[in-house]
Coordinates of C-alpha atoms in Angstrom, one line a residue:
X1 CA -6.6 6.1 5.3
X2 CA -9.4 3.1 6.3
X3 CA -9.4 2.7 9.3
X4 CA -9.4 -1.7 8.7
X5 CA -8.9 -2.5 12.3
X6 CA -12.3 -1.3 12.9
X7 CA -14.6 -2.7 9.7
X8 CA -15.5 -6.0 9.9
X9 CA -13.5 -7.9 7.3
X10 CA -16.6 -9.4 5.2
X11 CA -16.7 -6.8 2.6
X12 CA -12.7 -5.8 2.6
X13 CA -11.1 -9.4 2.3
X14 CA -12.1 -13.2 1.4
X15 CA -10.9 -15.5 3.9
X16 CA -9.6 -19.0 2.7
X17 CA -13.0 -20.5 3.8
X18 CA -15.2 -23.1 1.1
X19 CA -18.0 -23.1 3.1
X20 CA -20.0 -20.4 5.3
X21 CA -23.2 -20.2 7.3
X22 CA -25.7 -17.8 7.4
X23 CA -27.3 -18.1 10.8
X24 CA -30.5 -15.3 10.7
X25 CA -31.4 -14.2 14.3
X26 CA -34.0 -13.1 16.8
X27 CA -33.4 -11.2 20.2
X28 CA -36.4 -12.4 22.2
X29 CA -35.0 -9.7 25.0
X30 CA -32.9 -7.1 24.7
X31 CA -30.6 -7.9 27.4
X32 CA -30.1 -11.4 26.3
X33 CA -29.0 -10.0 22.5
X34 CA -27.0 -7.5 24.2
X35 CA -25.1 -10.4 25.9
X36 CA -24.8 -12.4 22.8
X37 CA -23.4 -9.5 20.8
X38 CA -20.7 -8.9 23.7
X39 CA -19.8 -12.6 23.7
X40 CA -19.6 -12.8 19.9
X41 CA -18.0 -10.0 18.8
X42 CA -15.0 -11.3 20.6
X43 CA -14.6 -13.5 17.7
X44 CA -15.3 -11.2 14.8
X45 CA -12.7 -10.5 12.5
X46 CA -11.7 -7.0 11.8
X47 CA -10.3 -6.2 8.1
X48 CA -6.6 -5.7 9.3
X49 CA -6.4 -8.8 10.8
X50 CA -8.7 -11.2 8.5
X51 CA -6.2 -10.0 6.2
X52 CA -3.0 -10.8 7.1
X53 CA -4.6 -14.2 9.0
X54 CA -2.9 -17.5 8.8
X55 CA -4.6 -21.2 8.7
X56 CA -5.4 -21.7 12.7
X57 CA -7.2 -18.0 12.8
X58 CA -11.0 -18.3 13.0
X59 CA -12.4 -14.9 13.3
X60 CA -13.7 -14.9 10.3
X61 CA -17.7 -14.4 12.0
X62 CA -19.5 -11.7 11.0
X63 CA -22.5 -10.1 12.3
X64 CA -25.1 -7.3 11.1
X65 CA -28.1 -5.7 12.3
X66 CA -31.6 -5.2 10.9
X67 CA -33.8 -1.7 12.0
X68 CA -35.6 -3.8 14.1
X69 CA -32.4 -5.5 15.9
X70 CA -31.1 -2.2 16.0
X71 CA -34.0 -0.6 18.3
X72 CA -34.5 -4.4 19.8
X73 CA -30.6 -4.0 21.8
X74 CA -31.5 -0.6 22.6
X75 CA -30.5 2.1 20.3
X76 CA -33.0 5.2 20.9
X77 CA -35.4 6.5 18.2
X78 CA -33.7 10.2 17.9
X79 CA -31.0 7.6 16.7
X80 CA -33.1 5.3 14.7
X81 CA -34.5 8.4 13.3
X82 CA -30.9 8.8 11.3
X83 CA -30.9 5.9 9.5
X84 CA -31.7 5.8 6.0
X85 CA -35.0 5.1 4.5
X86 CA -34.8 2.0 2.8
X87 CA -33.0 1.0 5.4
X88 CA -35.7 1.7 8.3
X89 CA -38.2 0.1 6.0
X90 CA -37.0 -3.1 5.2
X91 CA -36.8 -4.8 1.3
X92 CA -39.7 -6.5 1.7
X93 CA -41.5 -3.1 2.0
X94 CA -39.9 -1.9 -0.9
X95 CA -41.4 -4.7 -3.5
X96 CA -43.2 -3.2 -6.0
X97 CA -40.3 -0.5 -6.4
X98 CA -37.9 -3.5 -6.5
X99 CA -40.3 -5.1 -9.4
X100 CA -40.6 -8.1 -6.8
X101 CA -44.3 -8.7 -7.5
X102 CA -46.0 -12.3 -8.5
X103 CA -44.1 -15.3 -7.6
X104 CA -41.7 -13.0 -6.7
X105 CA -43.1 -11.1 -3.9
X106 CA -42.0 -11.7 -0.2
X107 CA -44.8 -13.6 0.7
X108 CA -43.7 -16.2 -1.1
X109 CA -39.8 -15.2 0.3
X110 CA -38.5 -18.2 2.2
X111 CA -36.5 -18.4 5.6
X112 CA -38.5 -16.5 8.0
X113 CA -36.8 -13.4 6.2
X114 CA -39.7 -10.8 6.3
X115 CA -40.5 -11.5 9.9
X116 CA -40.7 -8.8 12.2
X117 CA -38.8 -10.4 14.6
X118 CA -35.8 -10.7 12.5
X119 CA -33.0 -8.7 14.3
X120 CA -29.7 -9.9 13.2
X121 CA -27.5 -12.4 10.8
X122 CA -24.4 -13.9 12.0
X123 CA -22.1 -15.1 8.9
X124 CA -20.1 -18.3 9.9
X125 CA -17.0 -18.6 7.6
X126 CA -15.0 -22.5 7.6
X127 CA -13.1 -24.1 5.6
X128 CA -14.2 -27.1 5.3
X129 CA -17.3 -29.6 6.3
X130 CA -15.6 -30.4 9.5
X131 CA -14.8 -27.0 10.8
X132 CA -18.0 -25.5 10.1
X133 CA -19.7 -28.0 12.5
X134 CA -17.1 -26.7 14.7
X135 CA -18.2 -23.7 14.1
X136 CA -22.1 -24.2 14.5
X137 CA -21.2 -25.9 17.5
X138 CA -19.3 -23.1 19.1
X139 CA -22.2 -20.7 18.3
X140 CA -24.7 -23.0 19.5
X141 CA -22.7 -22.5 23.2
X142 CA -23.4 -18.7 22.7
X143 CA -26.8 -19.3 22.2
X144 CA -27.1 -21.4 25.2
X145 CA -25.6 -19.3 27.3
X146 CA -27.6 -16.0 26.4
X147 CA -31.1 -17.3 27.0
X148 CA -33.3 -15.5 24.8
X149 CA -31.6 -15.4 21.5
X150 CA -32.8 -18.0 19.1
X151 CA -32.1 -18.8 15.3
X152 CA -35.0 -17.9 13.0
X153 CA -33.4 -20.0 10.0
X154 CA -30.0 -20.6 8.5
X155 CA -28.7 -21.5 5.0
X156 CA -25.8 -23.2 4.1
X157 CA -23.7 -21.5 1.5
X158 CA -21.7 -24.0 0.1
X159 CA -18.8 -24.6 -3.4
X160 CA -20.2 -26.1 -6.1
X161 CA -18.0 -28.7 -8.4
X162 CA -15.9 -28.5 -9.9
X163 CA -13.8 -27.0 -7.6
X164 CA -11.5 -25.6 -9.8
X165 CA -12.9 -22.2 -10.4
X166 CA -15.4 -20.6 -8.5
X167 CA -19.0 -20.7 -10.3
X168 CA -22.5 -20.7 -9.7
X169 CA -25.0 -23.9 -10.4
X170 CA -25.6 -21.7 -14.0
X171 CA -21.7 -22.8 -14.5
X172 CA -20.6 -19.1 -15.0
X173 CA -17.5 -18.2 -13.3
X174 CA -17.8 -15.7 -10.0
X175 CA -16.0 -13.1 -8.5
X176 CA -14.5 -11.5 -11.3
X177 CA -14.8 -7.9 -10.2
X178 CA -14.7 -5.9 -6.7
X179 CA -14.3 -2.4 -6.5
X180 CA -10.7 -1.3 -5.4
X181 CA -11.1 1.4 -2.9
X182 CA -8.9 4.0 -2.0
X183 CA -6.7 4.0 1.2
X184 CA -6.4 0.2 1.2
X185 CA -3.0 0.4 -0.6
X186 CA -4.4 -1.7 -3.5
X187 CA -3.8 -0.3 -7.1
X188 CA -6.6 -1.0 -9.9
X189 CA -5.6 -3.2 -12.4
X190 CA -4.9 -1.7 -16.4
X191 CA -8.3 -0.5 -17.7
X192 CA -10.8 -1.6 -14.8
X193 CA -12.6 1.9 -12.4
X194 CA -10.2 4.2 -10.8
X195 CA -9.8 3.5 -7.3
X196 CA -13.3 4.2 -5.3
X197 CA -13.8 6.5 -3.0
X198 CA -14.7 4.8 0.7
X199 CA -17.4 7.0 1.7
X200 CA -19.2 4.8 -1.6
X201 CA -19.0 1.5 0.9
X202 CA -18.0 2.8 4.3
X203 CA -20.0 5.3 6.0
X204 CA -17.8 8.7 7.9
X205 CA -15.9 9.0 5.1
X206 CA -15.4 11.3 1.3
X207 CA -17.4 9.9 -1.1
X208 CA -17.1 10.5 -5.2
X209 CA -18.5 14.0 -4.4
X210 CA -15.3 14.8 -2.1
X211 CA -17.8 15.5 0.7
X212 CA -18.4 12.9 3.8
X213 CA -22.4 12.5 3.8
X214 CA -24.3 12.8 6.4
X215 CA -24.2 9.7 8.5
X216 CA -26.5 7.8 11.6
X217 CA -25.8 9.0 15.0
X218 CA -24.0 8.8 16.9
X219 CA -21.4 8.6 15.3
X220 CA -19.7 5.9 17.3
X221 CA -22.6 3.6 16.2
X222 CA -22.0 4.2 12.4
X223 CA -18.3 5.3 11.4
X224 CA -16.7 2.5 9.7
X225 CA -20.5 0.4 9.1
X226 CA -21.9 0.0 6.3
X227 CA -25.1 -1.9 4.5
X228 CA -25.9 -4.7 3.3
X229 CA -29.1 -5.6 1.1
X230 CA -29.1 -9.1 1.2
X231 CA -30.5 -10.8 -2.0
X232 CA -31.8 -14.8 -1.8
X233 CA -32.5 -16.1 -5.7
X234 CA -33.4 -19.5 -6.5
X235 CA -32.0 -20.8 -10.3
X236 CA -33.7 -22.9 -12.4
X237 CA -31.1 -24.9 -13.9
X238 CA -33.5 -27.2 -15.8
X239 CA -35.1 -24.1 -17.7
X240 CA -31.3 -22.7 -18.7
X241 CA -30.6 -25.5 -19.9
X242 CA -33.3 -26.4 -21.9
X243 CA -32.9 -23.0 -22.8
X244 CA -29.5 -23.3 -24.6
X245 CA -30.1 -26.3 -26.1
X246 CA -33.0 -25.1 -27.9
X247 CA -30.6 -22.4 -28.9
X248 CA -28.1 -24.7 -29.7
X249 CA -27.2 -27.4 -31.8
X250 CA -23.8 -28.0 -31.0
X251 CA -22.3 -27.3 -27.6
X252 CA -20.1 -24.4 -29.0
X253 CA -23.2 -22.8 -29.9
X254 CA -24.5 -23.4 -27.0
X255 CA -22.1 -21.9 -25.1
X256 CA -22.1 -18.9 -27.4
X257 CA -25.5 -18.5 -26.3
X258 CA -24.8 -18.5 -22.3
X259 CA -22.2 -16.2 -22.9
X260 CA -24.2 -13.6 -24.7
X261 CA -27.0 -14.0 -21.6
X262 CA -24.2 -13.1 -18.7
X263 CA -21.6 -11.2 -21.3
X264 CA -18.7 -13.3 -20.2
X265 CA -17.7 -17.4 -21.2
X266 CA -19.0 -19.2 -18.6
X267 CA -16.1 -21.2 -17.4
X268 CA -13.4 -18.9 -17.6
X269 CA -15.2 -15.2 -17.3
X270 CA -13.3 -13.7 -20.3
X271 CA -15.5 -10.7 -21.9
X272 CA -17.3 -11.4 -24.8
X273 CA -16.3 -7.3 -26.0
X274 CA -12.8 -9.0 -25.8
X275 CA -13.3 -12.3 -27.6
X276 CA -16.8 -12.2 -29.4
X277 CA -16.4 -15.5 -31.0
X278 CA -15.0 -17.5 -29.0
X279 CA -13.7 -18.3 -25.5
X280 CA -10.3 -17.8 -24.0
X281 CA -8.6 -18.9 -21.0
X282 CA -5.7 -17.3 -21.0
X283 CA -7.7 -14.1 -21.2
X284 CA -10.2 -15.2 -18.5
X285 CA -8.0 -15.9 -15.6
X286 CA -5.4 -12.5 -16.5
X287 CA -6.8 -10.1 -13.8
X288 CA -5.5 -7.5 -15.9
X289 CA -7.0 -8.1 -18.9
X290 CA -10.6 -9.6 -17.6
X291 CA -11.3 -6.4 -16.8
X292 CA -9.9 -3.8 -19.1
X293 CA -12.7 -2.8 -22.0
X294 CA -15.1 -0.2 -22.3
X295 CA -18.3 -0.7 -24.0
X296 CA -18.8 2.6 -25.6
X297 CA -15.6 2.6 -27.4
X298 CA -15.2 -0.7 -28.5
X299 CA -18.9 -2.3 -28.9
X300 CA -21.1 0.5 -28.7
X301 CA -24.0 -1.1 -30.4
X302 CA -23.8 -4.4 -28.7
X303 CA -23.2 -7.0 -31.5
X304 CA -20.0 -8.8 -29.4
X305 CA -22.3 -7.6 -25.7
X306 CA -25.6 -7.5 -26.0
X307 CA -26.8 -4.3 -23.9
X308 CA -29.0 -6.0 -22.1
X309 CA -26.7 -9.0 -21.1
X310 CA -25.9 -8.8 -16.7
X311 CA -22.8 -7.9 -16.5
X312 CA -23.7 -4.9 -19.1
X313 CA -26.5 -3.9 -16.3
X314 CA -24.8 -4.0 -13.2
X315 CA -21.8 -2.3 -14.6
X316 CA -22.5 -0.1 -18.2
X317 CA -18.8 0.5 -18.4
X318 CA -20.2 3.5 -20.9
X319 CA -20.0 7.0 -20.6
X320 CA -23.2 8.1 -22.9
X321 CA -25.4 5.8 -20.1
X322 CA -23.8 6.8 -16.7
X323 CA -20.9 9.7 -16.2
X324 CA -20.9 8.7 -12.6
X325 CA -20.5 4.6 -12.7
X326 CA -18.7 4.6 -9.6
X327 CA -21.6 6.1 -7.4
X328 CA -23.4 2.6 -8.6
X329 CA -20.7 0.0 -7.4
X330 CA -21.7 -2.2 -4.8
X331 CA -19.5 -4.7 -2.9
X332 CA -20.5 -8.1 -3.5
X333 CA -20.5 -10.9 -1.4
X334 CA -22.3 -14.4 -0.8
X335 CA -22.0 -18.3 -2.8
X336 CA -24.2 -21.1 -3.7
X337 CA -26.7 -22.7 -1.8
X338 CA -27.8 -26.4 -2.6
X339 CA -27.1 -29.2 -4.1
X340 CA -25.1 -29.1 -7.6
X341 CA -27.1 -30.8 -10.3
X342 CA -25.0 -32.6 -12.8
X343 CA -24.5 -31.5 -16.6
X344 CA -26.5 -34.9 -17.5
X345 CA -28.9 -35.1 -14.9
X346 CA -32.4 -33.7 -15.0
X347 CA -33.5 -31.1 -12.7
X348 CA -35.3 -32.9 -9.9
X349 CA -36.8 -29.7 -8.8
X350 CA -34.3 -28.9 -5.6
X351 CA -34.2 -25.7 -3.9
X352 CA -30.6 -24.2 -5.1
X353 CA -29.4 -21.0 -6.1
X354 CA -27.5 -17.7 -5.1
X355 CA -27.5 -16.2 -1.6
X356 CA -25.5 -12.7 -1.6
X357 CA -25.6 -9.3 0.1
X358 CA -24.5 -6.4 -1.4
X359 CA -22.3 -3.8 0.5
X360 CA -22.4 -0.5 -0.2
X361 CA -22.9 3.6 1.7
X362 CA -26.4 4.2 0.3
X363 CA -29.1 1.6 -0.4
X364 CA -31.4 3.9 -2.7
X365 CA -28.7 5.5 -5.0
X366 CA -26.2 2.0 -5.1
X367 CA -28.5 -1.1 -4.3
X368 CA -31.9 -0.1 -5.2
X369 CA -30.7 1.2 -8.7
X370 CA -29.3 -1.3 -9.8
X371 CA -32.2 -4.1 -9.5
X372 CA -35.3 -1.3 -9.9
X373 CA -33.8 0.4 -12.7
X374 CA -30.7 -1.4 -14.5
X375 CA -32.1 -5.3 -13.7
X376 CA -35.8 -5.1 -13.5
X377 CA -36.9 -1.4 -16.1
X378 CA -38.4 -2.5 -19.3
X379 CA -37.3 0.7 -20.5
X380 CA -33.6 -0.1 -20.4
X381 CA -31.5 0.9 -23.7
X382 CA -35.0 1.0 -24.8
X383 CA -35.0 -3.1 -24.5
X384 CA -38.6 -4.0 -23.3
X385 CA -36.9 -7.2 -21.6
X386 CA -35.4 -7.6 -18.1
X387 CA -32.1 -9.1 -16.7
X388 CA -32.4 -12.9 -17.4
X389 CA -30.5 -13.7 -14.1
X390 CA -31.0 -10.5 -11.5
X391 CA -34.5 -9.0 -12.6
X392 CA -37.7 -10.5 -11.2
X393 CA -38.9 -12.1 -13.9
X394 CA -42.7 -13.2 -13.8
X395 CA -43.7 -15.4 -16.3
X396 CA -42.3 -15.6 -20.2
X397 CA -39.3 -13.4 -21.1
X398 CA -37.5 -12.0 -24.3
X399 CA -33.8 -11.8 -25.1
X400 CA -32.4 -9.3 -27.5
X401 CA -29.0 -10.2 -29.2
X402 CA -28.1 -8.1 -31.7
X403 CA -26.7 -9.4 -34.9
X404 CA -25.9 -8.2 -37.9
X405 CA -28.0 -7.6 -40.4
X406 CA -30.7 -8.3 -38.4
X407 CA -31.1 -8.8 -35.0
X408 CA -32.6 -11.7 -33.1
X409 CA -35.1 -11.8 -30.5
X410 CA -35.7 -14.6 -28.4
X411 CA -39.3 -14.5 -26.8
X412 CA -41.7 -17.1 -24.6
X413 CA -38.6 -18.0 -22.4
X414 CA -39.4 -19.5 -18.8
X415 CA -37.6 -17.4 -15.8
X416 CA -34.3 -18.4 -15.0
X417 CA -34.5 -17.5 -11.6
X418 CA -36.9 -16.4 -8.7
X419 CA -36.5 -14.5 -5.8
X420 CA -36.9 -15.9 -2.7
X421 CA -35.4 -13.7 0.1
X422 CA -34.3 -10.4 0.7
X423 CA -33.6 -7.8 3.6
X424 CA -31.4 -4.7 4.2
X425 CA -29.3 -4.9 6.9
X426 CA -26.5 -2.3 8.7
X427 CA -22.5 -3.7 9.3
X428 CA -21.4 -2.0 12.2
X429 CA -17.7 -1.3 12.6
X430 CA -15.8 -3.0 15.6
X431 CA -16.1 -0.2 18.0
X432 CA -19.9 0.0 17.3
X433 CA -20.5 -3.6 18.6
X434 CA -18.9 -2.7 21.4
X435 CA -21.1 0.3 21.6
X436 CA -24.5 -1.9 21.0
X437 CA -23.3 -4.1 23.8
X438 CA -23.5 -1.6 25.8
X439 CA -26.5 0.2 25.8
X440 CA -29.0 -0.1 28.3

């Protein structure tokens, strides 16, 4: 079983919060971070209890580490040493592999996120406004009591109207699929991934091989953690737009349009492989229907899908493409940042988008994957074109959608969105902050 009372909640559950802030952090001495972390983690919500929380509970802070935090509170290199790769490295290191180049490249990332003297993130979950200036305030008195540890930059992740489904400022409905994960009690729903293995998200445990890998010691420090490869992507809602409209004529066709970009209606998430033509709410919103097709058996050529539309990267749901889907799953996690733009106002050029991080056992197999080779390869399904919402997307872009009897390709398109931010980062378990506070 998964052991929930020690994993921090922020990749097992989704507290009732509408509002969060991602405070990024810098340990100007060890001891002072050290002191911080013990103070903190006090008020970090553990799986178990995030879970089965009422209204008044507030743990609902979480806090994770970069390489550099890590060695900054004290952890030795024959430890350090353990860690994976990517991990030690940092994103911004990994650009080119990414395909992060251009306007894309982390100089041009915002935030103070490549800095060296990054060390940590704290996410501060509210619901509300009020509440999270409660919240800001009550870290603010950690801060000023551990001289030492200062705030490098923060983002406000924040709902976007309307509030009755929960969408990004593209308008496409969110958070339509998590991996279910063995041990948690949960069953998958009628046609969606067998239940995953933990050891995919959690490290110290089997993973789809039936083996535990090999983890960072000690052991304390890393059972129960996991990592997070935060992503920070700025959409240009202007350019979609325009984009549909010159795609368009009427709004229906339109809206066909957006859905064969993403591979789902917009507003209520149902498949297009389920309802090609047009959209359907009760579908959408029936967690056991949203989620049950299969791509090779029921559009294998991609004239309801295209096979180059997001969700058909980030999760092939096809057997001739991947036999192993569920060593690519990430957990994933994050909202909207900035302010919403109305459906008839033009784009007055605001900084707005998506800020998530992506949980998961191995950031080179699960992560890295998915963006190098399923979001940003050319070569995908043989496609010459990259994902119109994750890939980094320099310049003009093509769209295939397939059509019969001849297909169409869309070409001289402006970029949709721009990356702006990005860092790997490690999720310890409850015990390991502990652990970190104590070091010496």
């Amino acid at each position: 079983m998964i052991e929930l009372e020690d994993i921090q909640h922020y990749l097992l559950t989704r507290p009732n919060a509408t509002i969060a802030q991602y405070n990024f952090i810098t340990f100007r001495t060890a001891e002072g971070g050290r002191n911080w972390l013990k103070d903190v983690s006090e008020i970090v919500g553990n799986a178990k209890t995030v879970m089965t929380s009422n209204e008044s509970d507030m743990r609902w802070v979480s806090l994770a580490f970069t390489f550099n935090g890590l060695r900054k509170l004290g952890v030795d290199e024959d430890s350090l040493a353990t860690f994976s790769e990517p991990f030690k490295q940092g994103m911004a290191a990994r650009s080119v592999m990414m395909g992060d180049t251009g306007i894309n490249h982390p100089e041009n990332w915002e935030d103070n996120i490549t800095s060296e003297d990054l060390h940590a993130v704290a996410i501060l979950f509210a619901r509300d406004r009020d509440e999270r200036e409660r919240c800001i305030k009550k870290h603010d008195e950690y801060l000023k009591d551990n001289p030492g540890v200062e705030v490098l930059s923060s983002l406000l992740i924040e709902a976007v109207p309307p509030f009755d489904y929960v969408h990004e400022h593209f308008g496409y409905r969110d958070r339509l699929t998590t991996p279910v994960i063995e041990g948690m009690g949960i069953e998958p729903t009628a046609g969606s991934h067998a239940a995953s293995k933990a050891g995919e998200f959690f490290l110290g445990y089997p993973d789809e091989t039936g083996l535990i890998p090999l983890q960072p010691q000690p052991e304390i420090l890393s059972k129960n953690g996991s990592y997070l490869a935060y992503r920070k992507m700025r959409e240009h809602v202007g350019a979609f737009r325009d984009f549909l409209k010159a795609n368009g004529k009427t709004i229906e066709e339109q809206e066909l349009v957006a859905a064969k970009l993403m591979g789902r209606w917009r507003k209520t998430g149902a498949p297009l492989v389920l309802c090609p033509d047009k959209d359907d709410h009760e579908l959408g919103f029936d967690d056991k229907r949203n989620n049950n097709f299969d791509y090779e058996k029921m559009d294998p050529h991609g004239y309801a899908c295209p096979m180059g539309s997001h969700i058909r990267r980030m999760n092939v749901r096809d057997g001739r493409v991947s036999r192993i889907m569920n060593r690519r799953l990430i957990i994933r996690r994050g909202g909207t940042y900035g302010p919403h733009l109305p459906d008839d106002a033009p784009d007055e050029g605001a900084n707005r988008g998506i800020a998530v991080f992506g949980g998961c056992a191995d950031i080179a197999r699960q992560f890295e994957f998915l963006i190098s080779v399923w979001a940003n390869d050319p070569e995908f399904q043989e496609l010459n074109e990259r994902d119109p919402f994750a890939g980094s997307v320099e310049g003009k872009f093509q769209v295939t959608l397939p059509k019969r009897p001849i297909k169409k390709v869309v070409k001289g398109l402006n970029a949709f969105t721009t990356v702006t931010g990005g860092a790997y980062f490690f999720l310890p378990g409850i015990r390991a902050l502990k652990y970190l506070a104590s070091l010496k």
